[in-house]
């Protein structure tokens, strides 16, 4: 495939199938990244929530907020 072959027109679907075979599409990659970000934050959120709960119990044991 030459550099200027895209000027000639043709079947874009066939061209994409040949040129990008085996590659993840941009929309699939974006979806995967969104899922990864969503799932990776779960442990951090749980840790923060647990620490907040622990701090609150500690303040109660100390006799109130300081």
N, CA, C and O of each residue as an XYZ file, in Angstrom:
264
protein
N       0.854     -1.167      0.000
C       0.000      0.000      0.000
C       0.903      1.233      0.000
O       1.753      1.385      0.877
N       0.721      2.081     -0.950
C       1.550      3.274     -1.034
C       0.976      4.380     -0.154
O      -0.171      4.326      0.290
N       1.801      5.363      0.075
C       1.429      6.459      0.959
C       0.199      7.220      0.459
O      -0.641      7.619      1.265
N       0.080      7.425     -0.829
C      -1.021      8.220     -1.379
C      -2.198      7.382     -1.862
O      -3.073      7.894     -2.561
N      -2.233      6.132     -1.507
C      -3.316      5.268     -1.992
C      -4.681      5.682     -1.462
O      -5.698      5.363     -2.079
N      -4.730      6.370     -0.358
C      -6.005      6.784      0.210
C      -6.703      7.834     -0.669
O      -7.911      8.036     -0.549
N      -5.952      8.494     -1.542
C      -6.558      9.484     -2.424
C      -7.463      8.857     -3.480
O      -8.397      9.496     -3.964
N      -7.188      7.631     -3.826
C      -7.937      6.965     -4.885
C      -9.329      6.548     -4.489
O     -10.127      6.202     -5.360
N      -9.656      6.564     -3.220
C     -10.975      6.132     -2.782
C     -11.043      4.616     -2.731
O     -10.030      3.938     -2.904
N     -12.200      4.100     -2.502
C     -12.357      2.657     -2.440
C     -13.166      2.237     -1.242
O     -13.890      3.033     -0.643
N     -13.035      0.995     -0.909
C     -13.800      0.424      0.188
C     -13.063      0.652      1.511
O     -12.095     -0.045      1.815
N     -13.519      1.617      2.283
C     -12.864      1.949      3.553
C     -12.923      0.803      4.548
O     -11.966      0.578      5.288
N     -14.018      0.084      4.575
C     -14.139     -1.039      5.514
C     -13.110     -2.115      5.213
O     -12.491     -2.663      6.125
N     -12.929     -2.414      3.942
C     -11.941     -3.419      3.551
C     -10.531     -2.938      3.876
O      -9.706     -3.708      4.368
N     -10.257     -1.675      3.602
C      -8.952     -1.101      3.906
C      -8.669     -1.171      5.402
O      -7.571     -1.557      5.805
N      -9.637     -0.806      6.225
C      -9.466     -0.846      7.670
C      -9.258     -2.278      8.148
O      -8.441     -2.531      9.032
N      -9.996     -3.208      7.563
C      -9.861     -4.610      7.953
C      -8.446     -5.117      7.677
O      -7.877     -5.850      8.486
N      -7.891     -4.731      6.551
C      -6.546     -5.176      6.184
C      -5.472     -4.448      6.983
O      -4.542     -5.072      7.494
N      -5.600     -3.153      7.087
C      -4.544     -2.354      7.696
C      -4.507     -2.483      9.220
O      -3.429     -2.443      9.813
N      -5.648     -2.635      9.849
C      -5.705     -2.653     11.308
C      -6.100     -4.008     11.873
O      -6.604     -4.095     12.992
N      -5.877     -5.040     11.121
C      -6.226     -6.392     11.573
C      -5.467     -6.719     12.859
O      -4.255     -6.527     12.949
N      -6.198     -7.212     13.841
C      -5.580     -7.612     15.102
C      -5.375     -6.481     16.094
O      -4.913     -6.719     17.210
N      -5.708     -5.260     15.713
C      -5.547     -4.123     16.626
C      -6.869     -3.790     17.296
O      -7.939     -3.973     16.717
N      -6.779     -3.307     18.503
C      -7.958     -2.885     19.252
C      -8.455     -1.552     18.692
O      -7.660     -0.649     18.432
N      -9.757     -1.432     18.509
C     -10.300     -0.173     17.987
C     -10.201      0.912     19.060
O     -10.083      0.619     20.250
N     -10.251      2.147     18.625
C     -10.147      3.274     19.556
C     -11.311      3.276     20.544
O     -11.117      3.550     21.728
N     -12.513      2.973     20.067
C     -13.664      2.972     20.966
C     -13.588      1.807     21.956
O     -13.968      1.957     23.117
N     -13.099      0.648     21.505
C     -12.922     -0.481     22.422
C     -11.866     -0.162     23.472
O     -12.016     -0.514     24.642
N     -10.802      0.505     23.049
C      -9.723      0.870     23.981
C     -10.240      1.864     25.022
O      -9.941      1.728     26.209
N     -11.008      2.855     24.588
C     -11.562      3.844     25.510
C     -12.495      3.176     26.522
O     -12.467      3.515     27.705
N     -13.312      2.240     26.070
C     -14.217      1.516     26.969
C     -13.426      0.706     27.988
O     -13.754      0.698     29.174
N     -12.390      0.029     27.522
C     -11.559     -0.777     28.418
C     -10.887      0.109     29.466
O     -10.862     -0.236     30.647
N     -10.343      1.247     29.038
C      -9.682      2.161     29.975
C     -10.674      2.688     31.015
O     -10.333      2.806     32.192
N     -11.904      3.006     30.583
C     -12.933      3.479     31.519
C     -13.235      2.416     32.563
O     -13.331      2.710     33.755
N     -13.387      1.161     32.100
C     -13.660      0.071     33.043
C     -12.508     -0.117     34.014
O     -12.726     -0.325     35.207
N     -11.281     -0.047     33.509
C     -10.110     -0.219     34.375
C     -10.042      0.873     35.436
O      -9.757      0.590     36.600
N     -10.302      2.120     35.043
C     -10.279      3.218     36.018
C     -11.364      3.026     37.073
O     -11.134      3.259     38.260
N     -12.543      2.604     36.637
C     -13.652      2.414     37.568
C     -13.322      1.325     38.585
O     -13.534      1.500     39.785
N     -12.810      0.215     38.103
C     -12.543     -0.913     38.992
C     -11.311     -0.696     39.856
O     -11.248     -1.223     40.967
N     -10.341      0.053     39.385
C      -9.125      0.241     40.160
C      -9.355      1.139     41.370
O      -8.619      1.050     42.353
N     -10.358      1.995     41.311
C     -10.613      2.913     42.413
C     -11.355      2.283     43.573
O     -11.466      2.900     44.633
N     -11.863      1.082     43.406
C     -12.667      0.453     44.457
C     -11.900      0.206     45.740
O     -12.416      0.483     46.823
N     -10.701     -0.299     45.650
C      -9.902     -0.581     46.844
C      -9.537      0.713     47.555
O      -9.568      0.779     48.784
N      -9.197      1.727     46.798
C      -8.842      3.006     47.388
C     -10.035      3.630     48.103
O      -9.902      4.151     49.211
N     -11.203      3.573     47.464
C     -12.417      4.109     48.105
C     -12.721      3.359     49.399
O     -13.072      3.974     50.406
N     -12.590      2.045     49.375
C     -12.867      1.254     50.571
C     -11.877      1.578     51.687
O     -12.254      1.652     52.856
N     -10.618      1.769     51.324
C      -9.606      2.098     52.323
C      -9.898      3.452     52.962
O      -9.787      3.609     54.178
N     -10.268      4.418     52.142
C     -10.591      5.752     52.678
C     -11.808      5.695     53.583
O     -11.837      6.326     54.640
N     -12.807      4.943     53.166
C     -14.019      4.828     53.970
C     -13.707      4.155     55.304
O     -14.193      4.586     56.349
N     -12.908      3.112     55.266
C     -12.519      2.425     56.498
C     -11.701      3.318     57.408
O     -11.901      3.306     58.623
N     -10.787      4.091     56.849
C      -9.975      5.011     57.662
C     -10.852      6.083     58.279
O     -10.666      6.444     59.441
N     -11.806      6.594     57.516
C     -12.714      7.605     58.025
C     -13.513      7.052     59.204
O     -13.680      7.720     60.224
N     -13.998      5.835     59.050
C     -14.770      5.195     60.115
C     -13.906      5.025     61.360
O     -14.363      5.286     62.473
N     -12.656      4.588     61.179
C     -11.742      4.377     62.290
C     -11.418      5.697     62.999
O     -11.359      5.746     64.228
N     -11.212      6.754     62.229
C     -10.929      8.066     62.818
C     -12.112      8.559     63.647
O     -11.947      9.136     64.722
N     -13.290      8.319     63.124
C     -14.497      8.742     63.837
C     -14.627      7.998     65.169
O     -14.936      8.605     66.194
N     -14.390      6.681     65.150
C     -14.445      5.907     66.405
C     -13.388      6.394     67.390
O     -13.641      6.457     68.593
N     -12.200      6.739     66.883
C     -11.118      7.207     67.751
C     -11.518      8.521     68.426
O     -11.289      8.705     69.621
N     -12.125      9.442     67.643
C     -12.570     10.714     68.225
C     -13.629     10.490     69.302
O     -13.642     11.174     70.325
N     -14.525      9.517     69.057
C     -15.554      9.217     70.058
C     -14.920      8.709     71.344
O     -15.345      9.075     72.440
N     -13.911      7.870     71.208
C     -13.226      7.326     72.396
C     -12.431      8.398     73.131
O     -12.229      8.304     74.342
N     -11.981      9.416     72.402
C     -11.189     10.475     73.014
C     -12.059     11.545     73.675
O     -11.536     12.438     74.341
N     -13.324     11.467     73.506
C     -14.214     12.415     74.153
C     -14.648     13.555     73.250
O     -14.864     14.672     73.720
N     -14.773     13.293     71.997
C     -15.295     14.310     71.087
C     -14.279     14.759     70.065
O     -13.150     14.270     70.018
N     -14.702     15.687     69.262
C     -13.864     16.215     68.174
C     -12.899     17.258     68.697
O     -13.239     18.028     69.595
N     -11.694     17.289     68.141
C     -10.696     18.270     68.604
C     -10.383     19.245     67.529
O      -9.567     20.145     67.730
